[in-house]
Amino acid sequence: NAGVTQTPKFQVLKTGQSMTLQCAQDMNHEYMSWYRQDPGMGLRLIHYSVGAGITDQGEVPNGYNVSRSTTEDFPLRLLSAAPSQTSVYFCASSPYRQATEAFFGQGTRLTVV
Amino acid sequence: AQSVTQPDIHITVSEGASLELRCNYSYGATPYLFWYVQSPGQGLQLLLKYFSGDTLVQGIKGFEAEFKRSQSSFNLRKPSVHWSDAAEYFCAVGAGTGGFKTIFGAGTRLFVKA
């Protein structure tokens, strides 16, 4: 019953450092997405993927890269972290083209100093 | 473009009182609608969802929501609030074929006073 697993749960970065937030799901869902959550702004879509090898930008993609080499994994890369990227990041997955809810990971709290 | 509006940033209710959280959406086709709850420091939990059929849907923890197409609304209700209901509540719409892309409102934080 793993569902959607995000690692790490907490991370502190210095400005300019790079890192990858990991997301894995074991439900064979085609659709995966990354959100960032900031106070008063809800969850905003960063990038999403509808299957291996297919990614697209969401609402706030700048400063983030993604790739999807397998159905299970959808990592989010910060190439040069900025304080504005301090946020809580959520990964989600769901079947594609089927009416169902999204399944969320527990989140990664990232602080950039 | 699809969007979700939650007009109330925060709401305070007394324990035992009734609750209604407002949600309005903008979406051209038949919407897939959701309410999620997030307790402090936690992830998101689905409360209920509407895809089609009966416009009054029941969810977990005693919550219900009513879909009103004429008002583009999907308000969340609970007849008697418990202190453990204090959390942030997000309304969301599923966009795209089958509603796979979830778009969230800004959230409403619920405070419960004794």
PDB file of C-alpha atoms in Angstrom:
ATOM      1  CA  ASN A   1       0.000   0.000   0.000  1.00  0.00           C
ATOM      2  CA  ALA A   2       2.822   2.450  -0.729  1.00  0.00           C
ATOM      3  CA  GLY A   3       0.856   4.697  -3.123  1.00  0.00           C
ATOM      4  CA  VAL A   4       2.867   7.842  -3.904  1.00  0.00           C
ATOM      5  CA  THR A   5       6.212   8.159  -2.147  1.00  0.00           C
ATOM      6  CA  GLN A   6       8.180  11.390  -1.979  1.00  0.00           C
ATOM      7  CA  THR A   7      11.721  11.811  -0.751  1.00  0.00           C
ATOM      8  CA  PRO A   8      13.141  13.616   1.091  1.00  0.00           C
ATOM      9  CA  LYS A   9      10.523  14.936   3.526  1.00  0.00           C
ATOM     10  CA  PHE A  10      12.623  17.956   4.484  1.00  0.00           C
ATOM     11  CA  GLN A  11      15.517  19.705   2.752  1.00  0.00           C
ATOM     12  CA  VAL A  12      17.516  22.871   3.260  1.00  0.00           C
ATOM     13  CA  LEU A  13      19.478  24.213   0.297  1.00  0.00           C
ATOM     14  CA  LYS A  14      21.764  27.146  -0.209  1.00  0.00           C
ATOM     15  CA  THR A  15      21.021  29.556  -3.014  1.00  0.00           C
ATOM     16  CA  GLY A  16      22.478  28.240  -6.244  1.00  0.00           C
ATOM     17  CA  GLN A  17      22.621  24.598  -5.202  1.00  0.00           C
ATOM     18  CA  SER A  18      20.883  21.945  -7.232  1.00  0.00           C
ATOM     19  CA  MET A  19      18.843  19.001  -6.090  1.00  0.00           C
ATOM     20  CA  THR A  20      16.257  16.478  -7.193  1.00  0.00           C
ATOM     21  CA  LEU A  21      13.001  15.757  -5.421  1.00  0.00           C
ATOM     22  CA  GLN A  22      12.031  12.165  -5.921  1.00  0.00           C
ATOM     23  CA  CYS A  23       8.524  10.857  -6.566  1.00  0.00           C
ATOM     24  CA  ALA A  24       7.535   7.242  -7.145  1.00  0.00           C
ATOM     25  CA  GLN A  25       4.155   5.568  -7.442  1.00  0.00           C
ATOM     26  CA  ASP A  26       3.259   1.895  -7.525  1.00  0.00           C
ATOM     27  CA  MET A  27      -0.284   2.146  -8.891  1.00  0.00           C
ATOM     28  CA  ASN A  28       0.669   2.064 -12.584  1.00  0.00           C
ATOM     29  CA  HIS A  29      -0.832   5.519 -13.090  1.00  0.00           C
ATOM     30  CA  GLU A  30      -0.075   7.212 -16.375  1.00  0.00           C
ATOM     31  CA  TYR A  31      -0.570  10.748 -15.112  1.00  0.00           C
ATOM     32  CA  MET A  32       1.843  12.303 -12.625  1.00  0.00           C
ATOM     33  CA  SER A  33       2.247  15.881 -11.559  1.00  0.00           C
ATOM     34  CA  TRP A  34       4.158  18.217  -9.273  1.00  0.00           C
ATOM     35  CA  TYR A  35       2.620  21.048  -7.275  1.00  0.00           C
ATOM     36  CA  ARG A  36       4.011  23.662  -4.991  1.00  0.00           C
ATOM     37  CA  GLN A  37       2.009  24.923  -2.045  1.00  0.00           C
ATOM     38  CA  ASP A  38       2.470  28.438  -0.726  1.00  0.00           C
ATOM     39  CA  PRO A  39       0.359  30.212   1.909  1.00  0.00           C
ATOM     40  CA  GLY A  40      -2.773  31.769   0.450  1.00  0.00           C
ATOM     41  CA  MET A  41      -2.126  30.391  -3.027  1.00  0.00           C
ATOM     42  CA  GLY A  42      -3.320  26.822  -2.799  1.00  0.00           C
ATOM     43  CA  LEU A  43      -1.503  24.238  -4.863  1.00  0.00           C
ATOM     44  CA  ARG A  44      -0.085  25.401  -8.162  1.00  0.00           C
ATOM     45  CA  LEU A  45       0.836  23.004 -10.914  1.00  0.00           C
ATOM     46  CA  ILE A  46       4.526  23.033 -11.851  1.00  0.00           C
ATOM     47  CA  HIS A  47       4.911  20.230 -14.420  1.00  0.00           C
ATOM     48  CA  TYR A  48       2.975  17.167 -15.378  1.00  0.00           C
ATOM     49  CA  SER A  49       3.324  14.007 -17.415  1.00  0.00           C
ATOM     50  CA  VAL A  50       0.754  11.823 -19.142  1.00  0.00           C
ATOM     51  CA  GLY A  51       3.123   8.910 -19.646  1.00  0.00           C
ATOM     52  CA  ALA A  52       6.739   7.842 -19.963  1.00  0.00           C
ATOM     53  CA  GLY A  53       8.628  10.219 -22.228  1.00  0.00           C
ATOM     54  CA  ILE A  54       5.870  12.871 -22.213  1.00  0.00           C
ATOM     55  CA  THR A  55       6.026  15.963 -20.017  1.00  0.00           C
ATOM     56  CA  ASP A  56       4.466  19.401 -20.156  1.00  0.00           C
ATOM     57  CA  GLN A  57       4.535  22.660 -18.252  1.00  0.00           C
ATOM     58  CA  GLY A  58       1.950  23.683 -15.739  1.00  0.00           C
ATOM     59  CA  GLU A  59       1.206  27.063 -14.236  1.00  0.00           C
ATOM     60  CA  VAL A  60       4.580  27.808 -12.606  1.00  0.00           C
ATOM     61  CA  PRO A  61       7.321  25.861 -14.451  1.00  0.00           C
ATOM     62  CA  ASN A  62      10.214  28.350 -14.329  1.00  0.00           C
ATOM     63  CA  GLY A  63      13.243  27.119 -12.413  1.00  0.00           C
ATOM     64  CA  TYR A  64      12.176  23.469 -12.511  1.00  0.00           C
ATOM     65  CA  ASN A  65      12.901  20.568 -14.841  1.00  0.00           C
ATOM     66  CA  VAL A  66      11.261  17.160 -15.066  1.00  0.00           C
ATOM     67  CA  SER A  67      11.674  13.953 -16.988  1.00  0.00           C
ATOM     68  CA  ARG A  68       9.695  10.719 -17.117  1.00  0.00           C
ATOM     69  CA  SER A  69      11.725   7.703 -18.128  1.00  0.00           C
ATOM     70  CA  THR A  70       9.476   5.146 -16.438  1.00  0.00           C
ATOM     71  CA  THR A  71       5.809   4.961 -15.479  1.00  0.00           C
ATOM     72  CA  GLU A  72       6.713   4.782 -11.798  1.00  0.00           C
ATOM     73  CA  ASP A  73       9.089   7.726 -11.349  1.00  0.00           C
ATOM     74  CA  PHE A  74       8.717  11.450 -11.909  1.00  0.00           C
ATOM     75  CA  PRO A  75      11.611  13.431 -10.382  1.00  0.00           C
ATOM     76  CA  LEU A  76      11.585  17.210 -10.079  1.00  0.00           C
ATOM     77  CA  ARG A  77      14.932  18.985 -10.517  1.00  0.00           C
ATOM     78  CA  LEU A  78      15.950  22.375  -9.236  1.00  0.00           C
ATOM     79  CA  LEU A  79      19.047  23.345 -11.207  1.00  0.00           C
ATOM     80  CA  SER A  80      19.943  26.502  -9.258  1.00  0.00           C
ATOM     81  CA  ALA A  81      17.826  26.961  -6.162  1.00  0.00           C
ATOM     82  CA  ALA A  82      16.471  30.396  -5.281  1.00  0.00           C
ATOM     83  CA  PRO A  83      14.802  31.622  -2.076  1.00  0.00           C
ATOM     84  CA  SER A  84      11.573  32.025  -4.068  1.00  0.00           C
ATOM     85  CA  GLN A  85      11.496  28.245  -4.394  1.00  0.00           C
ATOM     86  CA  THR A  86      11.058  27.811  -0.666  1.00  0.00           C
ATOM     87  CA  SER A  87       7.788  25.912  -0.513  1.00  0.00           C
ATOM     88  CA  VAL A  88       6.124  22.604   0.160  1.00  0.00           C
ATOM     89  CA  TYR A  89       6.144  20.346  -2.882  1.00  0.00           C
ATOM     90  CA  PHE A  90       3.587  17.649  -3.572  1.00  0.00           C
ATOM     91  CA  CYS A  91       3.675  14.908  -6.140  1.00  0.00           C
ATOM     92  CA  ALA A  92       0.433  13.346  -7.329  1.00  0.00           C
ATOM     93  CA  SER A  93      -0.646  10.570  -9.655  1.00  0.00           C
ATOM     94  CA  SER A  94      -3.873   9.354 -11.222  1.00  0.00           C
ATOM     95  CA  PRO A  95      -5.034   7.222 -14.116  1.00  0.00           C
ATOM     96  CA  TYR A  96      -5.119   9.143 -17.371  1.00  0.00           C
ATOM     97  CA  ARG A  97      -8.431   9.772 -19.067  1.00  0.00           C
ATOM     98  CA  GLN A  98     -10.359   8.161 -16.239  1.00  0.00           C
ATOM     99  CA  ALA A  99     -12.552  10.079 -13.859  1.00  0.00           C
ATOM    100  CA  THR A 100     -10.899   9.652 -10.512  1.00  0.00           C
ATOM    101  CA  GLU A 101      -9.212  11.694  -7.856  1.00  0.00           C
ATOM    102  CA  ALA A 102      -5.510  12.392  -7.624  1.00  0.00           C
ATOM    103  CA  PHE A 103      -3.408  10.480  -5.121  1.00  0.00           C
ATOM    104  CA  PHE A 104      -0.877  12.616  -3.277  1.00  0.00           C
ATOM    105  CA  GLY A 105       2.427  12.026  -1.629  1.00  0.00           C
ATOM    106  CA  GLN A 106       3.140  13.379   1.846  1.00  0.00           C
ATOM    107  CA  GLY A 107       5.077  16.356   0.561  1.00  0.00           C
ATOM    108  CA  THR A 108       8.623  17.717   0.687  1.00  0.00           C
ATOM    109  CA  ARG A 109       9.270  20.875   2.674  1.00  0.00           C
ATOM    110  CA  LEU A 110      12.089  22.759   0.954  1.00  0.00           C
ATOM    111  CA  THR A 111      13.847  25.791   2.380  1.00  0.00           C
ATOM    112  CA  VAL A 112      16.331  27.755   0.283  1.00  0.00           C
ATOM    113  CA  VAL A 113      18.570  30.082   2.267  1.00  0.00           C
TER     114      VAL A 113
ATOM    115  CA  ALA B   1      -9.207  28.846 -18.629  1.00  0.00           C
ATOM    116  CA  GLN B   2     -10.260  26.618 -15.802  1.00  0.00           C
ATOM    117  CA  SER B   3     -10.176  28.135 -12.338  1.00  0.00           C
ATOM    118  CA  VAL B   4     -11.490  27.612  -8.845  1.00  0.00           C
ATOM    119  CA  THR B   5     -12.380  30.382  -6.407  1.00  0.00           C
ATOM    120  CA  GLN B   6     -12.717  29.965  -2.689  1.00  0.00           C
ATOM    121  CA  PRO B   7     -13.884  33.366  -1.480  1.00  0.00           C
ATOM    122  CA  ASP B   8     -13.130  32.838   2.205  1.00  0.00           C
ATOM    123  CA  ILE B   9      -9.468  32.749   3.207  1.00  0.00           C
ATOM    124  CA  HIS B  10     -10.392  31.656   6.723  1.00  0.00           C
ATOM    125  CA  ILE B  11     -13.518  30.874   8.698  1.00  0.00           C
ATOM    126  CA  THR B  12     -14.051  30.457  12.428  1.00  0.00           C
ATOM    127  CA  VAL B  13     -16.958  28.435  13.770  1.00  0.00           C
ATOM    128  CA  SER B  14     -17.882  27.203  17.212  1.00  0.00           C
ATOM    129  CA  GLU B  15     -17.728  23.527  17.957  1.00  0.00           C
ATOM    130  CA  GLY B  16     -21.135  21.990  17.298  1.00  0.00           C
ATOM    131  CA  ALA B  17     -22.156  24.718  14.859  1.00  0.00           C
ATOM    132  CA  SER B  18     -22.859  24.085  11.208  1.00  0.00           C
ATOM    133  CA  LEU B  19     -20.322  24.811   8.493  1.00  0.00           C
ATOM    134  CA  GLU B  20     -20.476  25.843   4.869  1.00  0.00           C
ATOM    135  CA  LEU B  21     -17.370  26.465   2.774  1.00  0.00           C
ATOM    136  CA  ARG B  22     -17.899  28.131  -0.559  1.00  0.00           C
ATOM    137  CA  CYS B  23     -16.423  27.135  -3.884  1.00  0.00           C
ATOM    138  CA  ASN B  24     -17.026  28.481  -7.371  1.00  0.00           C
ATOM    139  CA  TYR B  25     -15.476  27.060 -10.495  1.00  0.00           C
ATOM    140  CA  SER B  26     -14.982  28.118 -14.071  1.00  0.00           C
ATOM    141  CA  TYR B  27     -14.929  25.285 -16.556  1.00  0.00           C
ATOM    142  CA  GLY B  28     -16.538  24.904 -19.948  1.00  0.00           C
ATOM    143  CA  ALA B  29     -17.446  21.241 -19.894  1.00  0.00           C
ATOM    144  CA  THR B  30     -19.059  19.038 -17.274  1.00  0.00           C
ATOM    145  CA  PRO B  31     -16.732  19.440 -14.312  1.00  0.00           C
ATOM    146  CA  TYR B  32     -15.176  16.848 -12.109  1.00  0.00           C
ATOM    147  CA  LEU B  33     -15.196  18.433  -8.646  1.00  0.00           C
ATOM    148  CA  PHE B  34     -13.370  17.581  -5.477  1.00  0.00           C
ATOM    149  CA  TRP B  35     -12.898  18.686  -1.903  1.00  0.00           C
ATOM    150  CA  TYR B  36      -9.639  17.854  -0.155  1.00  0.00           C
ATOM    151  CA  VAL B  37      -8.627  18.475   3.451  1.00  0.00           C
ATOM    152  CA  GLN B  38      -5.134  19.118   4.762  1.00  0.00           C
ATOM    153  CA  SER B  39      -4.363  18.927   8.444  1.00  0.00           C
ATOM    154  CA  PRO B  40      -1.316  20.895   9.646  1.00  0.00           C
ATOM    155  CA  GLY B  41       1.908  19.376   8.369  1.00  0.00           C
ATOM    156  CA  GLN B  42       0.076  16.646   6.508  1.00  0.00           C
ATOM    157  CA  GLY B  43      -0.674  15.739   2.924  1.00  0.00           C
ATOM    158  CA  LEU B  44      -4.020  16.037   1.203  1.00  0.00           C
ATOM    159  CA  GLN B  45      -6.916  13.724   1.902  1.00  0.00           C
ATOM    160  CA  LEU B  46      -9.926  13.423  -0.380  1.00  0.00           C
ATOM    161  CA  LEU B  47     -13.185  14.309   1.373  1.00  0.00           C
ATOM    162  CA  LEU B  48     -15.568  13.773  -1.517  1.00  0.00           C
ATOM    163  CA  LYS B  49     -15.936  14.030  -5.272  1.00  0.00           C
ATOM    164  CA  TYR B  50     -18.598  14.719  -7.875  1.00  0.00           C
ATOM    165  CA  PHE B  51     -18.425  13.295 -11.359  1.00  0.00           C
ATOM    166  CA  SER B  52     -22.075  12.935 -12.385  1.00  0.00           C
ATOM    167  CA  GLY B  53     -25.502  11.908 -11.116  1.00  0.00           C
ATOM    168  CA  ASP B  54     -26.954  13.024  -7.804  1.00  0.00           C
ATOM    169  CA  THR B  55     -25.876  16.588  -7.182  1.00  0.00           C
ATOM    170  CA  LEU B  56     -25.654  16.068  -3.411  1.00  0.00           C
ATOM    171  CA  VAL B  57     -22.640  13.943  -2.597  1.00  0.00           C
ATOM    172  CA  GLN B  58     -21.654  12.465   0.709  1.00  0.00           C
ATOM    173  CA  GLY B  59     -18.075  12.203   1.847  1.00  0.00           C
ATOM    174  CA  ILE B  60     -16.024  11.065   4.755  1.00  0.00           C
ATOM    175  CA  LYS B  61     -16.104  12.543   8.258  1.00  0.00           C
ATOM    176  CA  GLY B  62     -19.746  13.625   7.898  1.00  0.00           C
ATOM    177  CA  PHE B  63     -19.138  16.129   5.090  1.00  0.00           C
ATOM    178  CA  GLU B  64     -21.373  16.655   2.094  1.00  0.00           C
ATOM    179  CA  ALA B  65     -21.311  18.953  -0.918  1.00  0.00           C
ATOM    180  CA  GLU B  66     -23.876  20.108  -3.415  1.00  0.00           C
ATOM    181  CA  PHE B  67     -23.177  20.731  -7.087  1.00  0.00           C
ATOM    182  CA  LYS B  68     -25.198  23.611  -8.534  1.00  0.00           C
ATOM    183  CA  ARG B  69     -24.537  24.008 -12.234  1.00  0.00           C
ATOM    184  CA  SER B  70     -26.575  27.217 -12.520  1.00  0.00           C
ATOM    185  CA  GLN B  71     -24.373  28.883  -9.905  1.00  0.00           C
ATOM    186  CA  SER B  72     -21.110  27.139 -10.871  1.00  0.00           C
ATOM    187  CA  SER B  73     -20.763  26.222  -7.224  1.00  0.00           C
ATOM    188  CA  PHE B  74     -19.769  23.194  -5.193  1.00  0.00           C
ATOM    189  CA  ASN B  75     -20.128  24.202  -1.550  1.00  0.00           C
ATOM    190  CA  LEU B  76     -19.015  21.955   1.278  1.00  0.00           C
ATOM    191  CA  ARG B  77     -21.197  21.514   4.341  1.00  0.00           C
ATOM    192  CA  LYS B  78     -21.176  19.808   7.690  1.00  0.00           C
ATOM    193  CA  PRO B  79     -24.079  19.989  10.154  1.00  0.00           C
ATOM    194  CA  SER B  80     -21.998  19.912  13.340  1.00  0.00           C
ATOM    195  CA  VAL B  81     -18.321  20.771  13.442  1.00  0.00           C
ATOM    196  CA  HIS B  82     -15.868  18.980  15.718  1.00  0.00           C
ATOM    197  CA  TRP B  83     -12.621  20.459  16.997  1.00  0.00           C
ATOM    198  CA  SER B  84     -10.738  17.885  14.911  1.00  0.00           C
ATOM    199  CA  ASP B  85     -12.158  19.458  11.738  1.00  0.00           C
ATOM    200  CA  ALA B  86      -9.798  22.408  12.101  1.00  0.00           C
ATOM    201  CA  ALA B  87      -7.701  22.218   8.940  1.00  0.00           C
ATOM    202  CA  GLU B  88      -7.326  23.750   5.502  1.00  0.00           C
ATOM    203  CA  TYR B  89      -9.870  22.800   2.877  1.00  0.00           C
ATOM    204  CA  PHE B  90      -9.265  22.872  -0.839  1.00  0.00           C
ATOM    205  CA  CYS B  91     -11.827  22.809  -3.594  1.00  0.00           C
ATOM    206  CA  ALA B  92     -10.560  21.505  -6.927  1.00  0.00           C
ATOM    207  CA  VAL B  93     -11.730  20.875 -10.456  1.00  0.00           C
ATOM    208  CA  GLY B  94     -10.468  18.145 -12.739  1.00  0.00           C
ATOM    209  CA  ALA B  95      -9.657  19.482 -16.180  1.00  0.00           C
ATOM    210  CA  GLY B  96      -8.870  17.583 -19.373  1.00  0.00           C
ATOM    211  CA  THR B  97     -10.399  14.361 -20.657  1.00  0.00           C
ATOM    212  CA  GLY B  98     -11.575  12.407 -17.636  1.00  0.00           C
ATOM    213  CA  GLY B  99     -10.552  15.274 -15.391  1.00  0.00           C
ATOM    214  CA  PHE B 100      -6.999  14.079 -14.939  1.00  0.00           C
ATOM    215  CA  LYS B 101      -5.439  17.509 -14.393  1.00  0.00           C
ATOM    216  CA  THR B 102      -6.450  18.837 -10.976  1.00  0.00           C
ATOM    217  CA  ILE B 103      -6.686  22.590 -10.502  1.00  0.00           C
ATOM    218  CA  PHE B 104      -6.975  23.851  -6.947  1.00  0.00           C
ATOM    219  CA  GLY B 105      -8.511  26.839  -5.266  1.00  0.00           C
ATOM    220  CA  ALA B 106      -6.461  28.886  -2.814  1.00  0.00           C
ATOM    221  CA  GLY B 107      -7.948  27.086   0.164  1.00  0.00           C
ATOM    222  CA  THR B 108     -10.017  28.017   3.211  1.00  0.00           C
ATOM    223  CA  ARG B 109      -8.545  27.600   6.657  1.00  0.00           C
ATOM    224  CA  LEU B 110     -11.096  26.501   9.239  1.00  0.00           C
ATOM    225  CA  PHE B 111     -10.657  27.427  12.880  1.00  0.00           C
ATOM    226  CA  VAL B 112     -12.895  25.783  15.478  1.00  0.00           C
ATOM    227  CA  LYS B 113     -13.434  27.468  18.814  1.00  0.00           C
ATOM    228  CA  ALA B 114     -14.595  25.693  21.946  1.00  0.00           C
TER     229      ALA B 114
END
